[in-house]
Amino acid sequence: MIRVVLISTMMLAVLASGGMQAPAAVPQALRLRGGSAATHVRVKKAEEFLKVYSKKDRLSTTLSDFLREKAIGGDPTMRDLEAIFSGIQSACRSIADMVGKAGIQDMTGMAGTGENVQGEEQKKLDILSNDVFKDKLTKSGCMAYLGSEEEDEAIRITGKFGGDYIAVFDPLDGSSNIDAAISVGTIFGIYKGAKNAEEFPLKKGSEQVAAGYCMYSTCTILMITIGDGVNGFTLDSSSGEFVLTHPNVAMPKRGKIYSCNQGNIPAWPESLKTYFDKICRGEGESKTKYGLRYIGSMVGDMHRTLLYGGLFLYPADAKNKNGKLRLLYEASPMAMLAEQAGGKASTGKERVLDIEPQELHQRVPIFIGSADDVDEACKYA
Ligand code: AFP
C-alpha cells in the first residue's frame, strides 16, 4: 500500500493508458489487502518505469545541494563558501575537460615561458589551469587575494569582485605526469579575513575555512572539507554535476602502504632509513609488512592514502633541506583533509597546520596519512 501512495495519480494515469492487459489472476497477498487487479498492474508498471531512470540518478546529492543545505539557516560564511565552491566546481570541470583533451588539442608539453618562481618549467596546462582557476575564483565575488603556485606574487582582487577571502592553490599539481596521461590534480585552501589587508596575509593552516583537491584520473573527483569532515563528489559527465559518492570519509587508523620517492633514500637521515627497513620487513609497530605505491602526483597519492590508509611522505633530505612540497597550497590543504578524516600531518617535528608561514611559496617536509603510521614515522624523522 505504501508504494501505491507514493506513485502520483498522473503517473498512474499515464501508465494505465496504453492498452495494458489485466492479469489472469490477482496475487493472494494483494487480494487480502483489498487491491484490485488493475491497481496491481499499475503498480508493477510504475515500478518498471522507475527502474529505467535509476534512483541514484534522480535523487543523488550534488555538491551544490550539499552546500545549499548547509547554508540554509543563514550562516554568512556558508553562503560565501557556496559561491566560492560554485567557482571551484566550474574551474575543475573545465580543467578536467582540458586534461582529457590535452593530447588531441596539442596542450601537452612545455609552454616555453621559462621557469616559474620555484625554478620549475611551466607546462602549457599549468598556464591554462591557472588562468581558469583565477578567473572562476575571482568571479565568485568573495576573494581578496589569490596565491597560486604559478604566480610569483599573490594577486589582489579589488573592485566589484573584491571580497574577504584568500584562496591558495596549485592549479595543476603533478603536471610533470601529464604527457603520460597519469593522474594529476588541483589543490586549494580557503581562508577568511583579508578584506582590509594591505599585503597578502600569511595564515596558519589551522585557520583554513575550507580545503580540498580535485583529481583528474579515471574519473574526476572533488574531495572537500569545510571543517566538519571530508566528503567526496564525482563528476557525472552527462549531467555536469559533482555527485556525492564518498560521504564522511574516514581514514583507517593504520594502513599497510607507504608512498614516497624512494630514489631519494640515499639522501635521507639514517633513522628514517631504519624505519623503512623495519616496515618493509614487517618489523614495525604493527608487525605488518608494508608495500610501496608512488605516483609522483600528490593528489593521486593522497587520494589513495585517504581511502586506504597508510603513509605519504616527502621528508627533508640532504638535497631538499625543507622537503619539496609547498606549505600553503600542498601541505596545509592536505593536512586539513587528513585531520578531518581522522588522520594526521606532521613535518616530523610539528603539526603542519600549526606552522606560521613566512612566504607564499615556502616548502615544508611532510609525513601525512593514518594517525598511527604518522606517529610511528615521526619517531624516526
Ligand atoms: P610537479 O607538479 O612538478 O609534477 O610536482 C609534483 C609534486 O609537487 C607533487 O605533486 C608530488 O608529490 C611531488 O612533486 C613529486 O616529487 P618527485 O618527482 O621529486 O618525486
mmCIF file of C-alpha atoms and ligand atoms in Angstrom:
data_model
loop_
_atom_site.group_PDB
_atom_site.id
_atom_site.type_symbol
_atom_site.label_atom_id
_atom_site.label_comp_id
_atom_site.label_asym_id
_atom_site.label_seq_id
_atom_site.Cartn_x
_atom_site.Cartn_y
_atom_site.Cartn_z
ATOM 1 C CA MET A 1 0.000 0.000 0.000
ATOM 2 C CA ILE A 2 2.778 2.406 0.825
ATOM 3 C CA ARG A 3 4.206 2.111 -2.646
ATOM 4 C CA VAL A 4 0.779 2.770 -4.148
ATOM 5 C CA VAL A 5 0.510 6.042 -2.219
ATOM 6 C CA LEU A 6 3.943 7.173 -3.372
ATOM 7 C CA ILE A 7 3.110 6.961 -7.046
ATOM 8 C CA SER A 8 1.436 10.088 -8.333
ATOM 9 C CA THR A 9 -2.044 9.930 -9.834
ATOM 10 C CA MET A 10 -0.703 11.467 -13.005
ATOM 11 C CA MET A 11 1.942 8.817 -13.461
ATOM 12 C CA LEU A 12 -0.581 6.073 -12.842
ATOM 13 C CA ALA A 13 -2.946 7.551 -15.405
ATOM 14 C CA VAL A 14 -0.166 7.596 -17.969
ATOM 15 C CA LEU A 15 0.812 4.054 -17.230
ATOM 16 C CA ALA A 16 -2.708 2.753 -17.128
ATOM 17 C CA SER A 17 -3.490 4.147 -20.576
ATOM 18 C CA GLY A 18 -1.834 2.221 -23.340
ATOM 19 C CA GLY A 19 -3.886 -0.931 -23.706
ATOM 20 C CA MET A 20 -2.474 -2.944 -20.840
ATOM 21 C CA GLN A 21 -3.947 -6.393 -20.375
ATOM 22 C CA ALA A 22 -5.466 -7.304 -17.000
ATOM 23 C CA PRO A 23 -3.598 -10.166 -15.382
ATOM 24 C CA ALA A 24 -5.195 -13.530 -15.311
ATOM 25 C CA ALA A 25 -5.170 -13.719 -11.536
ATOM 26 C CA VAL A 26 -4.716 -11.262 -8.675
ATOM 27 C CA PRO A 27 -1.968 -12.404 -6.300
ATOM 28 C CA GLN A 28 -3.196 -13.733 -2.979
ATOM 29 C CA ALA A 29 -1.393 -11.048 -0.943
ATOM 30 C CA LEU A 30 -2.960 -8.218 -2.938
ATOM 31 C CA ARG A 31 -6.431 -9.709 -2.712
ATOM 32 C CA LEU A 32 -6.071 -9.972 1.056
ATOM 33 C CA ARG A 33 -5.135 -6.242 1.241
ATOM 34 C CA GLY A 34 -8.083 -5.345 -0.946
ATOM 35 C CA GLY A 35 -6.043 -4.250 -4.012
ATOM 36 C CA SER A 36 -7.691 -4.690 -7.389
ATOM 37 C CA ALA A 37 -6.112 -6.386 -10.384
ATOM 38 C CA ALA A 38 -5.888 -3.021 -12.200
ATOM 39 C CA THR A 39 -4.049 -1.428 -9.262
ATOM 40 C CA HIS A 40 -1.650 -4.314 -9.194
ATOM 41 C CA VAL A 41 -0.831 -3.854 -12.875
ATOM 42 C CA ARG A 42 -0.340 -0.103 -12.477
ATOM 43 C CA VAL A 43 1.994 -0.556 -9.521
ATOM 44 C CA LYS A 44 4.047 -3.130 -11.349
ATOM 45 C CA LYS A 45 4.297 -0.941 -14.463
ATOM 46 C CA ALA A 46 5.274 2.130 -12.434
ATOM 47 C CA GLU A 47 7.986 0.102 -10.720
ATOM 48 C CA GLU A 48 9.375 -0.915 -14.085
ATOM 49 C CA PHE A 49 9.247 2.695 -15.286
ATOM 50 C CA LEU A 50 11.111 3.971 -12.223
ATOM 51 C CA LYS A 51 13.857 1.418 -12.808
ATOM 52 C CA VAL A 52 14.578 2.887 -16.253
ATOM 53 C CA TYR A 53 15.980 6.055 -14.710
ATOM 54 C CA SER A 54 17.709 4.877 -11.582
ATOM 55 C CA LYS A 55 17.031 6.319 -8.155
ATOM 56 C CA LYS A 56 20.717 7.182 -7.888
ATOM 57 C CA ASP A 57 20.455 9.444 -10.942
ATOM 58 C CA ARG A 58 17.187 11.098 -9.898
ATOM 59 C CA LEU A 59 17.819 11.650 -6.222
ATOM 60 C CA SER A 60 21.609 11.938 -5.888
ATOM 61 C CA THR A 61 23.067 14.695 -3.706
ATOM 62 C CA THR A 62 25.116 17.099 -5.771
ATOM 63 C CA LEU A 63 27.826 19.331 -4.332
ATOM 64 C CA SER A 64 25.508 22.294 -4.849
ATOM 65 C CA ASP A 65 22.703 20.534 -2.883
ATOM 66 C CA PHE A 66 25.181 19.613 -0.162
ATOM 67 C CA LEU A 67 26.383 23.193 0.316
ATOM 68 C CA ARG A 68 22.902 24.708 -0.074
ATOM 69 C CA GLU A 69 21.639 22.546 2.766
ATOM 70 C CA LYS A 70 24.461 23.757 4.994
ATOM 71 C CA ALA A 71 23.841 27.380 4.015
ATOM 72 C CA ILE A 72 20.161 27.154 4.998
ATOM 73 C CA GLY A 73 19.971 28.741 8.405
ATOM 74 C CA GLY A 74 21.810 31.825 7.316
ATOM 75 C CA ASP A 75 25.484 31.299 8.296
ATOM 76 C CA PRO A 76 27.105 34.016 6.119
ATOM 77 C CA THR A 77 30.401 32.078 5.791
ATOM 78 C CA MET A 78 28.469 29.121 4.386
ATOM 79 C CA ARG A 79 26.720 31.371 1.875
ATOM 80 C CA ASP A 80 30.124 32.681 0.774
ATOM 81 C CA LEU A 81 31.515 29.153 0.569
ATOM 82 C CA GLU A 82 28.615 28.222 -1.660
ATOM 83 C CA ALA A 83 29.684 30.933 -4.107
ATOM 84 C CA ILE A 84 33.372 30.009 -3.814
ATOM 85 C CA PHE A 85 32.684 26.320 -4.425
ATOM 86 C CA SER A 86 30.461 27.172 -7.336
ATOM 87 C CA GLY A 87 33.547 28.779 -8.925
ATOM 88 C CA ILE A 88 35.788 25.860 -7.910
ATOM 89 C CA GLN A 89 33.385 23.290 -9.396
ATOM 90 C CA SER A 90 33.214 25.206 -12.601
ATOM 91 C CA ALA A 91 37.014 25.567 -12.817
ATOM 92 C CA CYS A 92 37.552 21.874 -12.071
ATOM 93 C CA ARG A 93 35.081 20.861 -14.788
ATOM 94 C CA SER A 94 36.996 22.975 -17.319
ATOM 95 C CA ILE A 95 40.384 21.666 -16.179
ATOM 96 C CA ALA A 96 39.111 18.057 -16.344
ATOM 97 C CA ASP A 97 37.992 18.738 -19.899
ATOM 98 C CA MET A 98 41.358 20.252 -20.874
ATOM 99 C CA VAL A 99 43.318 17.425 -19.244
ATOM 100 C CA GLY A 100 41.187 14.889 -21.101
ATOM 101 C CA LYS A 101 41.700 16.605 -24.450
ATOM 102 C CA ALA A 102 45.344 17.577 -23.936
ATOM 103 C CA GLY A 103 46.712 15.042 -26.402
ATOM 104 C CA ILE A 104 44.151 15.854 -29.089
ATOM 105 C CA GLN A 105 44.378 19.632 -28.840
ATOM 106 C CA ASP A 106 48.148 19.982 -28.625
ATOM 107 C CA MET A 107 48.074 21.004 -24.964
ATOM 108 C CA THR A 108 50.793 18.620 -23.792
ATOM 109 C CA GLY A 109 54.407 19.679 -23.315
ATOM 110 C CA MET A 110 56.168 22.771 -22.097
ATOM 111 C CA ALA A 111 54.773 26.246 -22.548
ATOM 112 C CA GLY A 112 58.164 27.716 -23.417
ATOM 113 C CA THR A 113 57.707 30.519 -20.870
ATOM 114 C CA GLY A 114 60.822 29.572 -18.907
ATOM 115 C CA GLU A 115 60.966 28.738 -15.215
ATOM 116 C CA ASN A 116 58.464 29.975 -12.652
ATOM 117 C CA VAL A 117 59.477 31.437 -9.282
ATOM 118 C CA GLN A 118 60.010 27.874 -7.967
ATOM 119 C CA GLY A 119 62.637 27.251 -10.622
ATOM 120 C CA GLU A 120 60.273 24.853 -12.415
ATOM 121 C CA GLU A 121 59.384 24.917 -16.103
ATOM 122 C CA GLN A 122 55.719 25.570 -16.777
ATOM 123 C CA LYS A 123 53.671 23.199 -18.877
ATOM 124 C CA LYS A 124 51.007 24.502 -21.233
ATOM 125 C CA LEU A 125 48.335 23.030 -18.988
ATOM 126 C CA ASP A 126 49.845 24.715 -15.885
ATOM 127 C CA ILE A 127 49.218 28.078 -17.517
ATOM 128 C CA LEU A 128 45.742 27.228 -18.808
ATOM 129 C CA SER A 129 44.592 25.711 -15.494
ATOM 130 C CA ASN A 130 45.920 28.680 -13.561
ATOM 131 C CA ASP A 131 44.023 31.048 -15.814
ATOM 132 C CA VAL A 132 40.759 29.140 -15.360
ATOM 133 C CA PHE A 133 41.117 28.827 -11.586
ATOM 134 C CA LYS A 134 41.912 32.531 -11.133
ATOM 135 C CA ASP A 135 39.002 33.569 -13.324
ATOM 136 C CA LYS A 136 36.372 31.402 -11.616
ATOM 137 C CA LEU A 137 37.511 32.272 -8.102
ATOM 138 C CA THR A 138 37.567 35.974 -8.902
ATOM 139 C CA LYS A 139 34.042 35.806 -10.294
ATOM 140 C CA SER A 140 32.791 34.239 -7.051
ATOM 141 C CA GLY A 141 32.893 37.828 -5.791
ATOM 142 C CA CYS A 142 34.326 36.637 -2.457
ATOM 143 C CA MET A 143 38.075 36.903 -2.961
ATOM 144 C CA ALA A 144 40.501 39.489 -1.606
ATOM 145 C CA TYR A 145 43.717 37.606 -2.538
ATOM 146 C CA LEU A 146 44.696 34.682 -4.742
ATOM 147 C CA GLY A 147 48.000 32.878 -4.185
ATOM 148 C CA SER A 148 48.927 30.424 -6.909
ATOM 149 C CA GLU A 149 51.842 28.095 -7.453
ATOM 150 C CA GLU A 150 52.081 29.559 -10.946
ATOM 151 C CA GLU A 151 52.288 33.202 -9.862
ATOM 152 C CA ASP A 152 55.380 34.805 -8.311
ATOM 153 C CA GLU A 153 53.278 37.099 -6.109
ATOM 154 C CA ALA A 154 49.781 36.904 -4.631
ATOM 155 C CA ILE A 155 47.100 38.694 -6.651
ATOM 156 C CA ARG A 156 44.910 41.341 -5.008
ATOM 157 C CA ILE A 157 41.236 41.361 -6.052
ATOM 158 C CA THR A 158 39.519 44.714 -5.747
ATOM 159 C CA GLY A 159 36.532 46.462 -7.310
ATOM 160 C CA LYS A 160 33.151 44.849 -7.827
ATOM 161 C CA PHE A 161 34.545 41.321 -7.455
ATOM 162 C CA GLY A 162 36.578 42.069 -4.298
ATOM 163 C CA GLY A 163 35.682 40.168 -1.111
ATOM 164 C CA ASP A 164 37.081 38.973 2.203
ATOM 165 C CA TYR A 165 38.615 35.559 1.371
ATOM 166 C CA ILE A 166 42.018 34.212 0.375
ATOM 167 C CA ALA A 167 42.449 31.225 -1.919
ATOM 168 C CA VAL A 168 45.806 29.500 -2.211
ATOM 169 C CA PHE A 169 46.077 26.847 -4.883
ATOM 170 C CA ASP A 170 48.169 24.698 -7.132
ATOM 171 C CA PRO A 171 46.010 24.656 -10.261
ATOM 172 C CA LEU A 172 47.612 21.523 -11.719
ATOM 173 C CA ASP A 173 49.724 19.621 -9.258
ATOM 174 C CA GLY A 174 51.771 16.742 -10.639
ATOM 175 C CA SER A 175 51.789 18.272 -14.095
ATOM 176 C CA SER A 176 55.097 16.604 -14.974
ATOM 177 C CA ASN A 177 52.916 13.470 -15.295
ATOM 178 C CA ILE A 178 50.522 14.991 -17.805
ATOM 179 C CA ASP A 179 52.158 13.884 -21.022
ATOM 180 C CA ALA A 180 51.962 10.257 -19.890
ATOM 181 C CA ALA A 181 48.240 10.654 -19.025
ATOM 182 C CA ILE A 182 48.853 9.918 -15.343
ATOM 183 C CA SER A 183 46.566 11.301 -12.595
ATOM 184 C CA VAL A 184 47.034 14.960 -11.752
ATOM 185 C CA GLY A 185 45.000 17.322 -9.604
ATOM 186 C CA THR A 186 44.154 20.775 -8.299
ATOM 187 C CA ILE A 187 44.780 21.541 -4.605
ATOM 188 C CA PHE A 188 43.281 24.518 -2.762
ATOM 189 C CA GLY A 189 42.922 26.071 0.684
ATOM 190 C CA ILE A 190 40.494 28.875 1.601
ATOM 191 C CA TYR A 191 40.972 31.431 4.388
ATOM 192 C CA LYS A 192 38.819 34.314 5.608
ATOM 193 C CA GLY A 193 39.553 37.793 6.894
ATOM 194 C CA ALA A 194 41.564 39.651 4.249
ATOM 195 C CA LYS A 195 39.223 42.433 3.162
ATOM 196 C CA ASN A 196 41.296 45.267 4.601
ATOM 197 C CA ALA A 197 44.720 43.635 4.383
ATOM 198 C CA GLU A 198 47.225 45.836 2.570
ATOM 199 C CA GLU A 199 49.514 42.854 1.978
ATOM 200 C CA PHE A 200 48.856 39.178 1.327
ATOM 201 C CA PRO A 201 48.040 37.798 4.791
ATOM 202 C CA LEU A 202 50.057 34.668 5.630
ATOM 203 C CA LYS A 203 47.899 32.467 7.844
ATOM 204 C CA LYS A 204 48.414 29.138 9.578
ATOM 205 C CA GLY A 205 46.763 26.088 8.008
ATOM 206 C CA SER A 206 44.589 25.708 11.113
ATOM 207 C CA GLU A 207 42.820 28.921 10.049
ATOM 208 C CA GLN A 208 41.569 27.432 6.765
ATOM 209 C CA VAL A 209 37.792 27.564 6.498
ATOM 210 C CA ALA A 210 37.816 25.034 3.666
ATOM 211 C CA ALA A 211 40.262 22.932 1.702
ATOM 212 C CA GLY A 212 40.204 20.272 -0.941
ATOM 213 C CA TYR A 213 41.530 18.797 -4.112
ATOM 214 C CA CYS A 214 40.175 17.696 -7.442
ATOM 215 C CA MET A 215 41.741 14.620 -9.007
ATOM 216 C CA TYR A 216 41.674 14.166 -12.782
ATOM 217 C CA SER A 217 42.021 10.439 -13.258
ATOM 218 C CA THR A 218 39.858 7.563 -14.473
ATOM 219 C CA CYS A 219 37.134 9.843 -13.158
ATOM 220 C CA THR A 220 37.149 13.397 -11.795
ATOM 221 C CA ILE A 221 36.737 13.529 -8.011
ATOM 222 C CA LEU A 222 36.462 16.605 -5.818
ATOM 223 C CA MET A 223 37.257 15.899 -2.147
ATOM 224 C CA ILE A 224 36.429 18.764 0.184
ATOM 225 C CA THR A 225 36.294 19.765 3.806
ATOM 226 C CA ILE A 226 34.569 22.769 5.291
ATOM 227 C CA GLY A 227 35.697 21.798 8.774
ATOM 228 C CA ASP A 228 33.096 19.143 9.517
ATOM 229 C CA GLY A 229 34.546 16.021 7.959
ATOM 230 C CA VAL A 230 35.568 15.100 4.434
ATOM 231 C CA ASN A 231 33.168 14.443 1.583
ATOM 232 C CA GLY A 232 33.945 13.383 -1.975
ATOM 233 C CA PHE A 233 31.992 14.203 -5.147
ATOM 234 C CA THR A 234 32.461 12.504 -8.510
ATOM 235 C CA LEU A 235 31.820 14.406 -11.726
ATOM 236 C CA ASP A 236 28.936 12.903 -13.655
ATOM 237 C CA SER A 237 29.989 13.744 -17.193
ATOM 238 C CA SER A 238 26.447 13.507 -18.564
ATOM 239 C CA SER A 239 24.848 15.960 -16.123
ATOM 240 C CA GLY A 240 27.996 18.004 -15.427
ATOM 241 C CA GLU A 241 27.234 17.735 -11.691
ATOM 242 C CA PHE A 242 29.604 16.667 -8.924
ATOM 243 C CA VAL A 243 27.654 13.921 -7.151
ATOM 244 C CA LEU A 244 28.238 12.845 -3.547
ATOM 245 C CA THR A 245 29.966 9.455 -3.816
ATOM 246 C CA HIS A 246 32.248 9.449 -0.746
ATOM 247 C CA PRO A 247 30.282 10.728 2.272
ATOM 248 C CA ASN A 248 32.103 11.224 5.592
ATOM 249 C CA VAL A 249 35.465 9.787 4.559
ATOM 250 C CA ALA A 250 37.262 8.147 7.480
ATOM 251 C CA MET A 251 40.915 7.230 7.019
ATOM 252 C CA PRO A 252 41.891 3.874 8.584
ATOM 253 C CA LYS A 253 43.917 4.385 11.780
ATOM 254 C CA ARG A 254 46.714 2.360 10.261
ATOM 255 C CA GLY A 255 47.467 1.240 6.717
ATOM 256 C CA LYS A 256 49.986 -1.016 5.032
ATOM 257 C CA ILE A 257 51.143 1.177 2.155
ATOM 258 C CA TYR A 258 53.890 3.807 2.161
ATOM 259 C CA SER A 259 54.307 6.359 -0.586
ATOM 260 C CA CYS A 260 57.458 8.352 -1.281
ATOM 261 C CA ASN A 261 60.148 8.964 -3.873
ATOM 262 C CA GLN A 262 62.391 6.062 -2.959
ATOM 263 C CA GLY A 263 65.081 7.402 -5.267
ATOM 264 C CA ASN A 264 65.802 9.962 -2.543
ATOM 265 C CA ILE A 265 66.529 7.383 0.151
ATOM 266 C CA PRO A 266 70.337 7.686 -0.089
ATOM 267 C CA ALA A 267 69.937 11.346 0.949
ATOM 268 C CA TRP A 268 67.602 10.569 3.880
ATOM 269 C CA PRO A 269 68.672 10.650 7.526
ATOM 270 C CA GLU A 270 69.854 7.244 8.802
ATOM 271 C CA SER A 271 66.985 6.998 11.316
ATOM 272 C CA LEU A 272 64.395 7.220 8.538
ATOM 273 C CA LYS A 273 66.177 4.530 6.531
ATOM 274 C CA THR A 274 65.908 2.301 9.625
ATOM 275 C CA TYR A 275 62.156 2.935 9.840
ATOM 276 C CA PHE A 276 61.605 1.903 6.219
ATOM 277 C CA ASP A 277 63.792 -1.131 6.613
ATOM 278 C CA LYS A 278 61.581 -2.185 9.534
ATOM 279 C CA ILE A 279 58.176 -1.665 7.911
ATOM 280 C CA CYS A 280 59.288 -3.379 4.698
ATOM 281 C CA ARG A 281 60.225 -6.448 6.746
ATOM 282 C CA GLY A 282 57.047 -6.381 8.857
ATOM 283 C CA GLU A 283 59.067 -5.428 11.935
ATOM 284 C CA GLY A 284 57.461 -2.043 12.616
ATOM 285 C CA GLU A 285 54.980 -1.393 15.439
ATOM 286 C CA SER A 286 52.081 -3.030 13.586
ATOM 287 C CA LYS A 287 54.185 -6.085 12.609
ATOM 288 C CA THR A 288 52.656 -5.739 9.128
ATOM 289 C CA LYS A 289 54.792 -5.880 6.004
ATOM 290 C CA TYR A 290 54.254 -2.622 4.081
ATOM 291 C CA GLY A 291 54.135 -2.198 0.306
ATOM 292 C CA LEU A 292 55.163 0.810 -1.801
ATOM 293 C CA ARG A 293 52.851 2.784 -4.094
ATOM 294 C CA TYR A 294 54.057 6.059 -5.619
ATOM 295 C CA ILE A 295 52.524 8.048 -8.448
ATOM 296 C CA GLY A 296 54.599 11.205 -8.028
ATOM 297 C CA SER A 297 51.441 13.299 -8.113
ATOM 298 C CA MET A 298 50.457 14.346 -4.588
ATOM 299 C CA VAL A 299 46.733 14.370 -5.312
ATOM 300 C CA GLY A 300 46.784 10.791 -6.605
ATOM 301 C CA ASP A 301 48.991 9.545 -3.782
ATOM 302 C CA MET A 302 46.924 11.359 -1.143
ATOM 303 C CA HIS A 303 43.609 10.192 -2.585
ATOM 304 C CA ARG A 304 44.708 6.588 -2.174
ATOM 305 C CA THR A 305 46.069 7.328 1.311
ATOM 306 C CA LEU A 306 42.789 8.948 2.410
ATOM 307 C CA LEU A 307 40.767 5.958 1.251
ATOM 308 C CA TYR A 308 43.073 3.026 2.057
ATOM 309 C CA GLY A 309 45.218 4.496 4.835
ATOM 310 C CA GLY A 310 48.998 4.363 5.133
ATOM 311 C CA LEU A 311 51.697 6.990 4.924
ATOM 312 C CA PHE A 312 52.657 9.572 2.309
ATOM 313 C CA LEU A 313 55.877 11.438 2.922
ATOM 314 C CA TYR A 314 58.274 13.907 1.381
ATOM 315 C CA PRO A 315 60.845 14.393 4.124
ATOM 316 C CA ALA A 316 63.734 16.829 4.332
ATOM 317 C CA ASP A 317 66.892 15.268 2.927
ATOM 318 C CA ALA A 318 70.464 16.228 2.153
ATOM 319 C CA LYS A 319 69.348 17.867 -1.113
ATOM 320 C CA ASN A 320 65.948 19.296 -0.126
ATOM 321 C CA LYS A 321 66.604 20.812 3.310
ATOM 322 C CA ASN A 322 62.942 21.852 3.698
ATOM 323 C CA GLY A 323 61.464 18.989 1.749
ATOM 324 C CA LYS A 324 59.935 19.676 -1.638
ATOM 325 C CA LEU A 325 56.239 20.299 -1.148
ATOM 326 C CA ARG A 326 54.784 23.757 -0.633
ATOM 327 C CA LEU A 327 53.209 24.612 2.710
ATOM 328 C CA LEU A 328 50.351 26.838 1.643
ATOM 329 C CA TYR A 329 48.908 25.118 -1.400
ATOM 330 C CA GLU A 330 50.017 21.498 -0.987
ATOM 331 C CA ALA A 331 50.783 20.565 2.631
ATOM 332 C CA SER A 332 48.210 22.654 4.548
ATOM 333 C CA PRO A 333 45.118 21.820 2.457
ATOM 334 C CA MET A 334 46.054 18.111 2.516
ATOM 335 C CA ALA A 335 46.744 18.335 6.264
ATOM 336 C CA MET A 336 43.276 19.761 6.895
ATOM 337 C CA LEU A 337 41.698 16.970 4.817
ATOM 338 C CA ALA A 338 43.794 14.319 6.595
ATOM 339 C CA GLU A 339 42.891 15.582 10.066
ATOM 340 C CA GLN A 340 39.228 15.965 9.167
ATOM 341 C CA ALA A 341 39.260 12.318 8.027
ATOM 342 C CA GLY A 342 40.823 11.189 11.325
ATOM 343 C CA GLY A 343 44.461 11.146 10.161
ATOM 344 C CA LYS A 344 47.485 13.313 10.928
ATOM 345 C CA ALA A 345 50.022 15.538 9.152
ATOM 346 C CA SER A 346 53.402 16.481 10.589
ATOM 347 C CA THR A 347 56.725 17.865 9.439
ATOM 348 C CA GLY A 348 58.306 15.194 11.595
ATOM 349 C CA LYS A 349 58.710 17.783 14.356
ATOM 350 C CA GLU A 350 55.419 19.683 14.451
ATOM 351 C CA ARG A 351 51.818 19.647 13.243
ATOM 352 C CA VAL A 352 51.667 21.035 9.698
ATOM 353 C CA LEU A 353 48.572 23.121 10.494
ATOM 354 C CA ASP A 354 50.435 24.945 13.309
ATOM 355 C CA ILE A 355 53.217 26.340 11.110
ATOM 356 C CA GLU A 356 53.325 30.126 10.775
ATOM 357 C CA PRO A 357 54.092 30.684 7.082
ATOM 358 C CA GLN A 358 56.849 33.100 6.141
ATOM 359 C CA GLU A 359 56.173 33.327 2.429
ATOM 360 C CA LEU A 360 53.754 32.188 -0.272
ATOM 361 C CA HIS A 361 55.979 29.517 -1.843
ATOM 362 C CA GLN A 362 57.552 28.149 1.349
ATOM 363 C CA ARG A 363 58.474 24.453 1.320
ATOM 364 C CA VAL A 364 57.985 22.043 4.190
ATOM 365 C CA PRO A 365 58.782 18.384 4.962
ATOM 366 C CA ILE A 366 55.642 16.278 5.346
ATOM 367 C CA PHE A 367 54.539 12.975 6.886
ATOM 368 C CA ILE A 368 50.804 12.567 6.307
ATOM 369 C CA GLY A 369 48.263 9.777 6.489
ATOM 370 C CA SER A 370 46.887 7.293 9.007
ATOM 371 C CA ALA A 371 47.298 8.555 12.571
ATOM 372 C CA ASP A 372 49.305 5.564 13.841
ATOM 373 C CA ASP A 373 51.564 5.491 10.788
ATOM 374 C CA VAL A 374 52.363 9.205 11.069
ATOM 375 C CA ASP A 375 53.054 8.875 14.804
ATOM 376 C CA GLU A 376 55.393 5.936 14.238
ATOM 377 C CA ALA A 377 57.264 7.525 11.284
ATOM 378 C CA CYS A 378 57.783 10.796 13.190
ATOM 379 C CA LYS A 379 59.754 8.920 15.875
ATOM 380 C CA TYR A 380 62.392 8.354 13.184
ATOM 381 C CA ALA A 381 62.153 11.744 11.401
HETATM 382 P P1 AFP B 1 55.110 18.529 -10.493
HETATM 383 O O1 AFP B 1 53.859 19.397 -10.432
HETATM 384 O O2 AFP B 1 56.330 19.261 -10.954
HETATM 385 O O3 AFP B 1 54.861 17.275 -11.274
HETATM 386 O O4 AFP B 1 55.443 18.107 -8.985
HETATM 387 C C1 AFP B 1 54.549 17.327 -8.293
HETATM 388 C C2 AFP B 1 54.808 17.414 -6.821
HETATM 389 O O5 AFP B 1 54.788 18.761 -6.394
HETATM 390 C C3 AFP B 1 53.797 16.579 -6.027
HETATM 391 O O6 AFP B 1 52.545 16.506 -6.601
HETATM 392 C C4 AFP B 1 54.464 15.233 -5.909
HETATM 393 O O7 AFP B 1 54.086 14.545 -4.764
HETATM 394 C C5 AFP B 1 55.932 15.577 -5.883
HETATM 395 O O8 AFP B 1 56.064 16.857 -6.514
HETATM 396 C C6 AFP B 1 56.764 14.578 -6.609
HETATM 397 O O9 AFP B 1 58.098 14.907 -6.475
HETATM 398 P P2 AFP B 1 59.260 13.933 -7.039
HETATM 399 O O10 AFP B 1 59.167 13.993 -8.536
HETATM 400 O O11 AFP B 1 60.520 14.542 -6.521
HETATM 401 O O12 AFP B 1 59.017 12.578 -6.523
#
